[in-house]
mmCIF file of C-alpha atoms in Angstrom:
data_model
loop_
_atom_site.group_PDB
_atom_site.id
_atom_site.type_symbol
_atom_site.label_atom_id
_atom_site.label_comp_id
_atom_site.label_asym_id
_atom_site.label_seq_id
_atom_site.Cartn_x
_atom_site.Cartn_y
_atom_site.Cartn_z
ATOM 1 C CA MET Z 1 -46.140 -117.587 -128.897
ATOM 2 C CA ASP Z 2 -46.628 -115.527 -126.085
ATOM 3 C CA TRP Z 3 -48.835 -118.174 -123.490
ATOM 4 C CA THR Z 4 -50.056 -114.766 -122.241
ATOM 5 C CA LEU Z 5 -51.707 -113.827 -125.361
ATOM 6 C CA ALA Z 6 -52.559 -117.603 -125.985
ATOM 7 C CA ALA Z 7 -54.426 -117.838 -123.227
ATOM 8 C CA ASP Z 8 -56.230 -113.966 -124.216
ATOM 9 C CA ASP Z 9 -57.013 -115.910 -127.434
ATOM 10 C CA LEU Z 10 -58.618 -118.736 -126.150
ATOM 11 C CA ASP Z 11 -60.224 -116.569 -123.849
ATOM 12 C CA MET Z 12 -62.045 -114.229 -126.840
ATOM 13 C CA THR Z 13 -62.617 -117.806 -128.691
ATOM 14 C CA ALA Z 14 -65.251 -118.736 -125.376
ATOM 15 C CA ARG Z 15 -66.578 -115.246 -124.766
ATOM 16 C CA LEU Z 16 -67.615 -115.312 -128.436
ATOM 17 C CA LEU Z 17 -69.304 -118.871 -128.600
ATOM 18 C CA VAL Z 18 -70.930 -118.317 -125.822
ATOM 19 C CA ALA Z 19 -72.107 -114.628 -127.140
ATOM 20 C CA LEU Z 20 -72.998 -117.186 -130.711
ATOM 21 C CA VAL Z 21 -75.508 -119.686 -128.371
ATOM 22 C CA ALA Z 22 -76.988 -117.630 -126.502
ATOM 23 C CA GLY Z 23 -78.576 -115.419 -128.847
ATOM 24 C CA ALA Z 24 -79.246 -118.678 -131.185
ATOM 25 C CA VAL Z 25 -81.408 -120.374 -127.825
ATOM 26 C CA ILE Z 26 -83.571 -116.778 -127.992
ATOM 27 C CA GLY Z 27 -83.994 -116.415 -131.656
ATOM 28 C CA TYR Z 28 -84.572 -119.794 -131.667
ATOM 29 C CA GLU Z 29 -87.802 -118.874 -129.438
ATOM 30 C CA ARG Z 30 -88.925 -115.920 -131.976
ATOM 31 C CA THR Z 31 -88.447 -118.501 -135.152
ATOM 32 C CA TYR Z 32 -90.880 -121.015 -133.588
ATOM 33 C CA HIS Z 33 -93.109 -118.519 -133.564
ATOM 34 C CA ALA Z 34 -92.438 -116.986 -136.994
ATOM 35 C CA ARG Z 35 -91.363 -112.984 -135.882
ATOM 36 C CA PRO Z 36 -89.343 -111.427 -138.258
ATOM 37 C CA ALA Z 37 -86.105 -111.436 -136.329
ATOM 38 C CA GLY Z 38 -85.095 -114.917 -135.710
ATOM 39 C CA PHE Z 39 -82.556 -117.602 -135.077
ATOM 40 C CA ARG Z 40 -79.613 -115.513 -136.618
ATOM 41 C CA THR Z 41 -80.297 -112.497 -136.448
ATOM 42 C CA HIS Z 42 -80.584 -112.646 -132.310
ATOM 43 C CA ALA Z 43 -77.209 -115.040 -132.727
ATOM 44 C CA LEU Z 44 -75.388 -112.021 -135.133
ATOM 45 C CA VAL Z 45 -76.641 -109.555 -132.736
ATOM 46 C CA CYS Z 46 -75.473 -111.221 -129.636
ATOM 47 C CA MET Z 47 -72.066 -112.252 -130.865
ATOM 48 C CA ALA Z 48 -72.117 -108.704 -132.497
ATOM 49 C CA SER Z 49 -72.218 -107.335 -129.183
ATOM 50 C CA SER Z 50 -69.401 -109.648 -127.819
ATOM 51 C CA MET Z 51 -67.774 -108.479 -130.512
ATOM 52 C CA LEU Z 52 -66.972 -104.686 -129.902
ATOM 53 C CA MET Z 53 -66.993 -105.274 -126.187
ATOM 54 C CA LEU Z 54 -63.890 -107.492 -126.566
ATOM 55 C CA VAL Z 55 -62.625 -104.167 -128.493
ATOM 56 C CA THR Z 56 -62.422 -102.515 -125.057
ATOM 57 C CA VAL Z 57 -62.268 -105.286 -122.822
ATOM 58 C CA TYR Z 58 -58.354 -106.326 -124.640
ATOM 59 C CA GLU Z 59 -57.856 -102.968 -125.794
ATOM 60 C CA SER Z 60 -54.168 -103.011 -124.304
ATOM 61 C CA GLN Z 61 -53.399 -105.619 -126.630
ATOM 62 C CA TRP Z 62 -54.005 -103.142 -129.717
ATOM 63 C CA VAL Z 63 -53.132 -99.336 -128.633
ATOM 64 C CA HIS Z 64 -49.988 -99.000 -128.390
ATOM 65 C CA VAL Z 65 -48.817 -96.160 -126.138
ATOM 66 C CA SER Z 66 -48.149 -95.668 -122.246
ATOM 67 C CA ALA Z 67 -50.695 -97.437 -119.471
ATOM 68 C CA GLU Z 68 -51.264 -93.588 -118.239
ATOM 69 C CA MET Z 69 -51.742 -92.106 -121.411
ATOM 70 C CA VAL Z 70 -54.942 -94.372 -122.234
ATOM 71 C CA ARG Z 71 -58.729 -93.860 -119.483
ATOM 72 C CA ILE Z 72 -60.397 -97.018 -120.423
ATOM 73 C CA ASP Z 73 -64.384 -96.480 -119.892
ATOM 74 C CA PRO Z 74 -65.626 -99.255 -120.950
ATOM 75 C CA THR Z 75 -69.177 -98.544 -120.250
ATOM 76 C CA ARG Z 76 -68.917 -96.410 -123.365
ATOM 77 C CA MET Z 77 -68.943 -98.328 -125.678
ATOM 78 C CA ALA Z 78 -71.712 -100.407 -123.853
ATOM 79 C CA GLN Z 79 -73.482 -97.272 -124.068
ATOM 80 C CA GLY Z 80 -72.959 -96.794 -127.691
ATOM 81 C CA ILE Z 81 -73.948 -100.562 -128.572
ATOM 82 C CA MET Z 82 -77.141 -100.257 -126.907
ATOM 83 C CA THR Z 83 -78.035 -97.190 -129.104
ATOM 84 C CA GLY Z 84 -77.322 -98.909 -132.126
ATOM 85 C CA ILE Z 85 -79.273 -101.765 -131.701
ATOM 86 C CA GLY Z 86 -82.395 -99.432 -131.027
ATOM 87 C CA PHE Z 87 -82.036 -99.006 -134.848
ATOM 88 C CA LEU Z 88 -82.428 -101.956 -135.721
ATOM 89 C CA GLY Z 89 -84.959 -103.162 -133.796
ATOM 90 C CA ALA Z 90 -86.826 -100.483 -134.417
ATOM 91 C CA GLY Z 91 -86.716 -102.658 -137.664
ATOM 92 C CA VAL Z 92 -88.848 -105.224 -136.937
ATOM 93 C CA ILE Z 93 -91.679 -103.420 -135.542
ATOM 94 C CA PHE Z 94 -94.337 -102.528 -138.158
ATOM 95 C CA LYS Z 95 -97.844 -101.119 -138.524
ATOM 96 C CA GLU Z 96 -100.673 -103.494 -140.445
ATOM 97 C CA GLY Z 97 -104.010 -101.735 -140.434
ATOM 98 C CA LEU Z 98 -104.486 -100.704 -136.959
ATOM 99 C CA SER Z 99 -102.092 -104.314 -135.366
ATOM 100 C CA VAL Z 100 -98.672 -102.885 -134.487
ATOM 101 C CA ARG Z 101 -96.615 -106.215 -134.270
ATOM 102 C CA GLY Z 102 -93.086 -106.820 -133.393
ATOM 103 C CA LEU Z 103 -92.341 -105.175 -130.044
ATOM 104 C CA THR Z 104 -91.318 -108.423 -128.353
ATOM 105 C CA THR Z 105 -88.859 -109.145 -130.788
ATOM 106 C CA ALA Z 106 -87.157 -106.211 -130.750
ATOM 107 C CA ALA Z 107 -87.156 -106.087 -127.153
ATOM 108 C CA SER Z 108 -85.501 -109.269 -127.946
ATOM 109 C CA ILE Z 109 -83.238 -108.210 -129.337
ATOM 110 C CA TRP Z 110 -81.940 -105.257 -127.389
ATOM 111 C CA ILE Z 111 -81.744 -107.720 -124.623
ATOM 112 C CA THR Z 112 -79.808 -109.719 -126.402
ATOM 113 C CA ALA Z 113 -77.485 -106.985 -127.311
ATOM 114 C CA ALA Z 114 -77.336 -106.678 -123.073
ATOM 115 C CA ILE Z 115 -76.647 -110.325 -122.874
ATOM 116 C CA GLY Z 116 -73.464 -110.081 -125.490
ATOM 117 C CA ILE Z 117 -72.147 -107.803 -123.901
ATOM 118 C CA LEU Z 118 -72.353 -109.619 -120.405
ATOM 119 C CA ALA Z 119 -70.176 -112.442 -122.722
ATOM 120 C CA GLY Z 120 -67.742 -109.967 -123.899
ATOM 121 C CA ILE Z 121 -66.080 -108.682 -120.349
ATOM 122 C CA GLY Z 122 -66.670 -112.549 -118.950
ATOM 123 C CA PHE Z 123 -69.535 -112.497 -117.003
ATOM 124 C CA TYR Z 124 -70.606 -115.793 -117.755
ATOM 125 C CA PHE Z 125 -73.550 -116.471 -114.105
ATOM 126 C CA PRO Z 126 -75.305 -113.718 -115.207
ATOM 127 C CA LEU Z 127 -75.609 -114.103 -118.894
ATOM 128 C CA VAL Z 128 -77.155 -117.954 -118.493
ATOM 129 C CA ILE Z 129 -79.147 -116.266 -115.169
ATOM 130 C CA ALA Z 130 -80.351 -113.619 -118.122
ATOM 131 C CA VAL Z 131 -80.780 -115.826 -121.013
ATOM 132 C CA VAL Z 132 -82.597 -118.068 -118.686
ATOM 133 C CA LEU Z 133 -85.208 -114.742 -118.085
ATOM 134 C CA THR Z 134 -85.570 -114.304 -121.143
ATOM 135 C CA LEU Z 135 -86.987 -117.649 -122.343
ATOM 136 C CA GLY Z 136 -89.026 -117.478 -119.221
ATOM 137 C CA VAL Z 137 -90.677 -114.326 -120.502
ATOM 138 C CA LEU Z 138 -90.668 -114.439 -123.994
ATOM 139 C CA SER Z 139 -91.887 -118.216 -123.130
ATOM 140 C CA PHE Z 140 -93.610 -119.222 -119.903
ATOM 141 C CA PHE Z 141 -95.002 -115.067 -119.693
ATOM 142 C CA ARG Z 142 -96.390 -115.632 -123.228
ATOM 143 C CA TRP Z 143 -98.981 -118.643 -121.261
ATOM 144 C CA ILE Z 144 -99.545 -116.250 -118.720
ATOM 145 C CA GLU Z 145 -100.523 -113.531 -120.611
ATOM 146 C CA VAL Z 146 -102.884 -115.153 -122.617
ATOM 147 C CA ARG Z 147 -104.929 -116.573 -120.074
ATOM 148 C CA MET Z 148 -104.582 -113.363 -117.805
ATOM 149 C CA PRO Z 149 -108.109 -111.072 -118.258
ATOM 150 C CA ALA Z 150 -107.302 -108.115 -120.003
ATOM 151 C CA GLN Z 151 -108.982 -105.929 -122.886
ATOM 152 C CA ALA Z 152 -108.449 -107.481 -126.502
ATOM 153 C CA TYR Z 153 -109.232 -104.521 -129.513
ATOM 154 C CA TYR Z 154 -110.447 -106.141 -132.912
ATOM 155 C CA HIS Z 155 -110.708 -103.791 -135.892
ATOM 156 C CA PHE Z 156 -113.941 -104.597 -137.703
ATOM 157 C CA GLU Z 157 -114.792 -104.080 -141.118
ATOM 158 C CA VAL Z 158 -118.624 -105.433 -142.793
ATOM 159 C CA ARG Z 159 -121.029 -105.209 -146.029
ATOM 160 C CA SER Z 160 -124.081 -105.615 -146.701
ATOM 161 C CA GLU Z 161 -126.973 -105.190 -149.153
ATOM 162 C CA ARG Z 162 -128.556 -102.161 -148.701
ATOM 163 C CA ASN Z 163 -131.858 -102.566 -149.197
ATOM 164 C CA ALA Z 164 -131.862 -105.443 -147.600
ATOM 165 C CA GLY Z 165 -128.718 -104.951 -145.604
ATOM 166 C CA MET Z 166 -128.698 -103.999 -141.561
ATOM 167 C CA THR Z 167 -129.062 -101.178 -140.193
ATOM 168 C CA GLU Z 168 -127.013 -99.027 -137.911
ATOM 169 C CA ALA Z 169 -128.929 -100.128 -135.066
ATOM 170 C CA SER Z 170 -129.201 -103.248 -135.549
ATOM 171 C CA LEU Z 171 -125.732 -103.874 -136.038
ATOM 172 C CA ARG Z 172 -125.084 -101.816 -133.214
ATOM 173 C CA SER Z 173 -127.279 -103.926 -131.233
ATOM 174 C CA LEU Z 174 -125.663 -107.122 -132.415
ATOM 175 C CA ILE Z 175 -122.455 -105.990 -131.654
ATOM 176 C CA GLY Z 176 -123.183 -105.346 -127.945
ATOM 177 C CA SER Z 177 -125.617 -108.855 -127.615
ATOM 178 C CA HIS Z 178 -122.141 -110.032 -127.916
ATOM 179 C CA HIS Z 179 -120.436 -107.757 -125.256
ATOM 180 C CA PHE Z 180 -118.367 -105.637 -127.273
ATOM 181 C CA SER Z 181 -118.077 -101.574 -127.219
ATOM 182 C CA ILE Z 182 -117.257 -99.926 -129.756
ATOM 183 C CA ALA Z 183 -115.236 -97.113 -130.695
ATOM 184 C CA ASN Z 184 -114.176 -94.792 -134.723
ATOM 185 C CA PHE Z 185 -117.530 -96.099 -135.785
ATOM 186 C CA SER Z 186 -117.887 -95.111 -140.268
ATOM 187 C CA PHE Z 187 -119.937 -96.065 -142.206
ATOM 188 C CA ARG Z 188 -119.968 -95.156 -146.057
ATOM 189 C CA LEU Z 189 -121.810 -96.665 -149.220
ATOM 190 C CA ASP Z 190 -119.263 -98.982 -151.686
ATOM 191 C CA GLY Z 191 -120.694 -100.844 -154.987
ATOM 192 C CA GLU Z 192 -121.774 -96.914 -156.817
ATOM 193 C CA GLY Z 193 -124.551 -97.639 -154.121
ATOM 194 C CA ARG Z 194 -125.452 -101.138 -153.527
ATOM 195 C CA LEU Z 195 -123.278 -101.487 -150.205
ATOM 196 C CA ARG Z 196 -123.353 -100.666 -146.935
ATOM 197 C CA ARG Z 197 -119.263 -100.633 -145.925
ATOM 198 C CA TYR Z 198 -119.234 -100.069 -141.865
ATOM 199 C CA ASN Z 199 -115.654 -99.697 -139.925
ATOM 200 C CA MET Z 200 -115.132 -98.817 -136.561
ATOM 201 C CA VAL Z 201 -113.189 -100.551 -133.297
ATOM 202 C CA LEU Z 202 -114.052 -103.104 -130.743
ATOM 203 C CA ARG Z 203 -113.137 -103.505 -127.739
ATOM 204 C CA ALA Z 204 -114.979 -106.547 -125.173
ATOM 205 C CA THR Z 205 -112.585 -108.901 -122.259
ATOM 206 C CA ASP Z 206 -114.282 -111.928 -123.646
ATOM 207 C CA ARG Z 207 -111.262 -113.303 -125.982
ATOM 208 C CA GLU Z 208 -114.751 -115.532 -127.030
ATOM 209 C CA ALA Z 209 -116.408 -112.750 -128.496
ATOM 210 C CA ALA Z 210 -114.852 -112.438 -131.812
ATOM 211 C CA SER Z 211 -115.228 -115.896 -132.851
ATOM 212 C CA HIS Z 212 -119.275 -115.480 -132.178
ATOM 213 C CA LEU Z 213 -120.009 -112.078 -132.892
ATOM 214 C CA ALA Z 214 -118.332 -114.232 -136.444
ATOM 215 C CA ASP Z 215 -120.711 -117.036 -136.383
ATOM 216 C CA ALA Z 216 -123.343 -114.629 -136.436
ATOM 217 C CA LEU Z 217 -122.493 -111.940 -139.423
ATOM 218 C CA PHE Z 218 -122.106 -116.275 -141.281
ATOM 219 C CA ALA Z 219 -125.340 -116.785 -140.154
ATOM 220 C CA ASP Z 220 -126.964 -113.735 -141.502
ATOM 221 C CA GLU Z 221 -127.344 -114.114 -145.842
ATOM 222 C CA SER Z 222 -127.649 -110.380 -146.166
ATOM 223 C CA VAL Z 223 -123.672 -109.880 -145.199
ATOM 224 C CA ARG Z 224 -121.449 -110.008 -148.407
ATOM 225 C CA GLU Z 225 -118.251 -109.311 -146.356
ATOM 226 C CA PHE Z 226 -117.282 -108.681 -143.088
ATOM 227 C CA ARG Z 227 -113.716 -109.404 -141.335
ATOM 228 C CA ILE Z 228 -112.086 -108.887 -137.725
ATOM 229 C CA SER Z 229 -109.031 -108.411 -137.207
ATOM 230 C CA PRO Z 230 -106.720 -108.319 -133.132
ATOM 231 C CA THR Z 231 -104.432 -105.133 -132.907
ATOM 232 C CA GLY Z 232 -102.484 -106.695 -130.443
ATOM 233 C CA ASP Z 233 -98.771 -106.695 -130.715
#
């Protein structure tokens, strides 16, 4: 066997294994947080990106024409990979009520594809740096995000008895006393006109405000049912 070819085979194998490990490490973080695309998905995406880049990097081994007739442009393959990954990323983004979830996972899939490209062209040092930075964003930045001041949005729905239940004025007063502002307020009658139903979007900077509001609603015997749903990523 040609030793140059054998060396190339070993190099290809090493690049695929590095891509597999890098994708698996990032995917494990997503799996740990119960995201829809996790360990196996990220490993496959990273390895697939590496495989496609190998097709370009080692084009001379499968294109049997004169070198003068071949113009290699590896960046075109990279552009095609990143475009295709966009469709996969869109598949993990979903809307649940007023919440949009999966954006961070979609971004992690996209950057995993880029890391796979680095493995495919043999840029191991920037690959390791990229994996470390990606894990830092997904884990350490999560810790920062929880503690940094920011507005939180909630979808709020409550039903109470029509005759003895809370009025719109009393509900607005209760919500305001817990430092919420209200948007998209709507109401209707349910249960053949026996129940008042209010729907709205709440905004607050205090992350504990929702639990305090829930405690107040639990204590109100006229409340038949309520739901407070965060609208985060």
